[in-house]
Short mmCIF file of C-alpha atoms and ligand atoms in Angstrom, two decimals:
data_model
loop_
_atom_site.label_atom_id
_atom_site.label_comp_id
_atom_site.label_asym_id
_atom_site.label_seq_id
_atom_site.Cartn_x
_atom_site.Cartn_y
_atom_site.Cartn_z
CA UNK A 1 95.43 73.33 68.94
CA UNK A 2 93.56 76.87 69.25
CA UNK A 3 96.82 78.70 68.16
CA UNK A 4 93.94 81.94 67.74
CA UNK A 5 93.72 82.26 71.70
CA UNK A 6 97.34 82.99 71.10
CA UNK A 7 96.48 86.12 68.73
CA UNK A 8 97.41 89.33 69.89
CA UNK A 9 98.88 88.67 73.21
CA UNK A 10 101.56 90.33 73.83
CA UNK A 11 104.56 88.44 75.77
CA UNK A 12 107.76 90.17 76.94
CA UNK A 13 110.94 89.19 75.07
CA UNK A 14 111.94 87.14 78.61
CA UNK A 15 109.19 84.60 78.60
CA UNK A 16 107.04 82.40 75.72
CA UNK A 17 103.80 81.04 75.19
CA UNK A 18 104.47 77.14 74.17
CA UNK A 19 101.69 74.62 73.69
CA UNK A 20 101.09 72.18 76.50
CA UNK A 21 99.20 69.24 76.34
CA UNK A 22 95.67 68.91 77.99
CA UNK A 23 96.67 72.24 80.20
CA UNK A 24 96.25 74.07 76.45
CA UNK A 25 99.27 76.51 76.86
CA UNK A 26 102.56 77.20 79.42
CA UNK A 27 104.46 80.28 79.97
CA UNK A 28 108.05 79.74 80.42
CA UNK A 29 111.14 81.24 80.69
CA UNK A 30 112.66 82.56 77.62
CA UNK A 31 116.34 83.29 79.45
CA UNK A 32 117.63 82.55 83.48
CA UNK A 33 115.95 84.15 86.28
CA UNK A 34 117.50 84.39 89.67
CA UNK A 35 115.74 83.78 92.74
CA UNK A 36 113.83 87.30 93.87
CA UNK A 37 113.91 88.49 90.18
CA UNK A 38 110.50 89.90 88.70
CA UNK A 39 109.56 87.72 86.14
CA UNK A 40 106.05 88.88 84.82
CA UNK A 41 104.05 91.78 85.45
CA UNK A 42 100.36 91.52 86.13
CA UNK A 43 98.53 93.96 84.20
CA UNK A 44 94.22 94.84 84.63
CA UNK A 45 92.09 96.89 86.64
CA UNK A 46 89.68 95.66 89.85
CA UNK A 47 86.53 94.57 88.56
CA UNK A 48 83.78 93.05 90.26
CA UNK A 49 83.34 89.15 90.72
CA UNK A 50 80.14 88.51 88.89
CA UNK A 51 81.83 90.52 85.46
CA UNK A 52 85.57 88.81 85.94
CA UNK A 53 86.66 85.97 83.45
CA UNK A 54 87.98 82.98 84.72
CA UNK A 55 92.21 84.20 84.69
CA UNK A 56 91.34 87.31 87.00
CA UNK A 57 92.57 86.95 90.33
CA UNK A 58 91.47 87.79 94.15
CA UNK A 59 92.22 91.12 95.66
CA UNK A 60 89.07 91.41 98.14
CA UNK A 61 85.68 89.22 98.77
CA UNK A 62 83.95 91.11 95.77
CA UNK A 63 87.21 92.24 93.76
CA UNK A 64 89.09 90.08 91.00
CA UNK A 65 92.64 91.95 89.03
CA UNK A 66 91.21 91.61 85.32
CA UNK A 67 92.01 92.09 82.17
CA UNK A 68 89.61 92.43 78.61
CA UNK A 69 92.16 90.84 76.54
CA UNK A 70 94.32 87.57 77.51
CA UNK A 71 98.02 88.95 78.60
CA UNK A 72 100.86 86.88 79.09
CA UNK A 73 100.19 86.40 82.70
CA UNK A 74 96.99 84.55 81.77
CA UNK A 75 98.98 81.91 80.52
CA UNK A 76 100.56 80.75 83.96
CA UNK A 77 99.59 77.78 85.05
CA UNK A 78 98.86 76.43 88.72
CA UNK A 79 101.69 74.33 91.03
CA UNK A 80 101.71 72.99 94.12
CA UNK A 81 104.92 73.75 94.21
CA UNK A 82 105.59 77.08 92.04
CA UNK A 83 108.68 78.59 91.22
CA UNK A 84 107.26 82.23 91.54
CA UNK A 85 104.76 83.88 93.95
CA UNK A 86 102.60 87.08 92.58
CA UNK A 87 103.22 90.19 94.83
CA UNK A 88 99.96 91.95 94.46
CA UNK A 89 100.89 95.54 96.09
CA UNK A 90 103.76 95.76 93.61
CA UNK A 91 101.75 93.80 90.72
CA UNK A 92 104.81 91.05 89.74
CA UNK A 93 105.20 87.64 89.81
CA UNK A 94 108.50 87.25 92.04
CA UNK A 95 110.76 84.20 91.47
CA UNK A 96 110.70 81.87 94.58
CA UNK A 97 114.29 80.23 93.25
CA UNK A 98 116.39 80.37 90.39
CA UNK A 99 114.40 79.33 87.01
CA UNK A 100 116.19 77.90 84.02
CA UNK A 101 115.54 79.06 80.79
CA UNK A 102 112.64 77.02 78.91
CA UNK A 103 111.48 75.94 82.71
CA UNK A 104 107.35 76.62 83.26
CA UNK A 105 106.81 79.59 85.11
CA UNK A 106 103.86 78.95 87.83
CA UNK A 107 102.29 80.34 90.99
CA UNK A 108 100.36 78.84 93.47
CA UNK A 109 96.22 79.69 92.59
CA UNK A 110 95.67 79.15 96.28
CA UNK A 111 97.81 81.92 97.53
CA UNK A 112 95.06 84.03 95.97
CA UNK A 113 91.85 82.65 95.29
CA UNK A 114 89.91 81.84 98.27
CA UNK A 115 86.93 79.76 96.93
CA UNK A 116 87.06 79.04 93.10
CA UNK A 117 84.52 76.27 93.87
CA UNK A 118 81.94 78.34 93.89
CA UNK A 119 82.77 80.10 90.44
CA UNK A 120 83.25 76.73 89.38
CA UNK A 121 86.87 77.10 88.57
CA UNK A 122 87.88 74.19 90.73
CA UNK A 123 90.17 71.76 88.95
CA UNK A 124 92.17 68.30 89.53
CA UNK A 125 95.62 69.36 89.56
CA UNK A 126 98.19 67.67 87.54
CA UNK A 127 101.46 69.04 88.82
CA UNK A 128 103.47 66.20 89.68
CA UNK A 129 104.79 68.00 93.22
CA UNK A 130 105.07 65.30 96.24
CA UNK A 131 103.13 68.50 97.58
CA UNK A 132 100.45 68.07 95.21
CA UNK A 133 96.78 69.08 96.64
CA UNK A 134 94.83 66.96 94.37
CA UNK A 135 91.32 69.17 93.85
CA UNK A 136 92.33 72.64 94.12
CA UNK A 137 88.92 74.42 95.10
CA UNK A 138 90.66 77.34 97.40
CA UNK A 139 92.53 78.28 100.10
CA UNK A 140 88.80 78.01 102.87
CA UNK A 141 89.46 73.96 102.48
CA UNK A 142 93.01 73.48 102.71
CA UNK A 143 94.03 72.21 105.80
CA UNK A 144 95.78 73.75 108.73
CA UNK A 145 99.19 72.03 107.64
CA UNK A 146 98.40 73.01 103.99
CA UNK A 147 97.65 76.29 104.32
CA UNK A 148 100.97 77.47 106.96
CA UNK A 149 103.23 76.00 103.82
CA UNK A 150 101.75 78.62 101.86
CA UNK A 151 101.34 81.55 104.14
CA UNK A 152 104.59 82.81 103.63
CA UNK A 153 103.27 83.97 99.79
CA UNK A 154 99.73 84.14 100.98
CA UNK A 155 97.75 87.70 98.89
CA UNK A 156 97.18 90.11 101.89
CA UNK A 157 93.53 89.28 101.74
CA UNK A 158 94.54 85.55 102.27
CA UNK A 159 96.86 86.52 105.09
CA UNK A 160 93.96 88.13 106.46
CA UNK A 161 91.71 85.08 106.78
CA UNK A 162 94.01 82.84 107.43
CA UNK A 163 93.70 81.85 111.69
CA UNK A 164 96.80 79.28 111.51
ZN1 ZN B 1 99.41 70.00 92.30
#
């Protein structure tokens, strides 16, 4: 277990790191969080796409919200079906419904990132949802149906390309 990824992150008194299997590490909730409750902030700067590491994420074709350490917020892993959506003008991860304590917090990559393919980020997703996607490359090759159950917490760029 690489415990030393771990080192020097700092996580708010609300939420953990815990170990998790072949995803490496989970953050989860460390009390109750209602539904439309901020429940992690995203910290970093815009930097460009060719310097970003592979936990930034999308704000424009050329622009990735990065960070040169890992923060907590690195740590939260992709669903299909997440129970939090990342506001980007306001910078917080925004509880879709009410999360119990110890529950995984995750977001939806594909509200964000529009082609991760070509970083080769792409991954087979393991989330269990009857939603599940399978290969999560980005939001260009979802399909129509896929991408309107997402466009409610769609990244304004997203919103912006997406013609459904
Ligand atoms: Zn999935």
């Amino acid at each position: 277990m690489q415990t030393d990824r771990l080192r020097g992150v700092v996580v708010p008194e609300t939420l953990k790191i815990v170990p998790a299997g072949s995803k490496g590490f989970s953050l989860v909730a460390n009390r109750r969080f209602r539904s439309g409750e901020k429940v992690c902030f995203l910290a970093g700067e815009p930097v460009d796409a060719d310097v970003s590491t592979p936990e930034a994420v999308q704000i424009s074709d050329t622009q990735f919200i990065d960070t040169d350490h890992l923060v907590a917020e690195d740590f939260i892993n992709h669903s299909c079906s997440p129970n939090t959506w990342l506001d980007i003008e306001r910078r917080w991860f925004i509880a879709l419904r009410d999360i119990s304590r110890g529950e995984e917090i995750t977001y939806h990559y594909l509200t964000t990132e529009w082609d991760m393919e070509v970083w080769g980020a792409d991954f087979r997703c393991a989330c269990g949802s009857p939603d599940c996607l399978g290969h999560i490359r980005g939001f260009k090759y979802l399909t129509r149906d896929e991408k309107l159950r997402i466009k409610p917490i769609l990244s304004p760029l997203l919103r912006e390309k997406c013609e459904v």
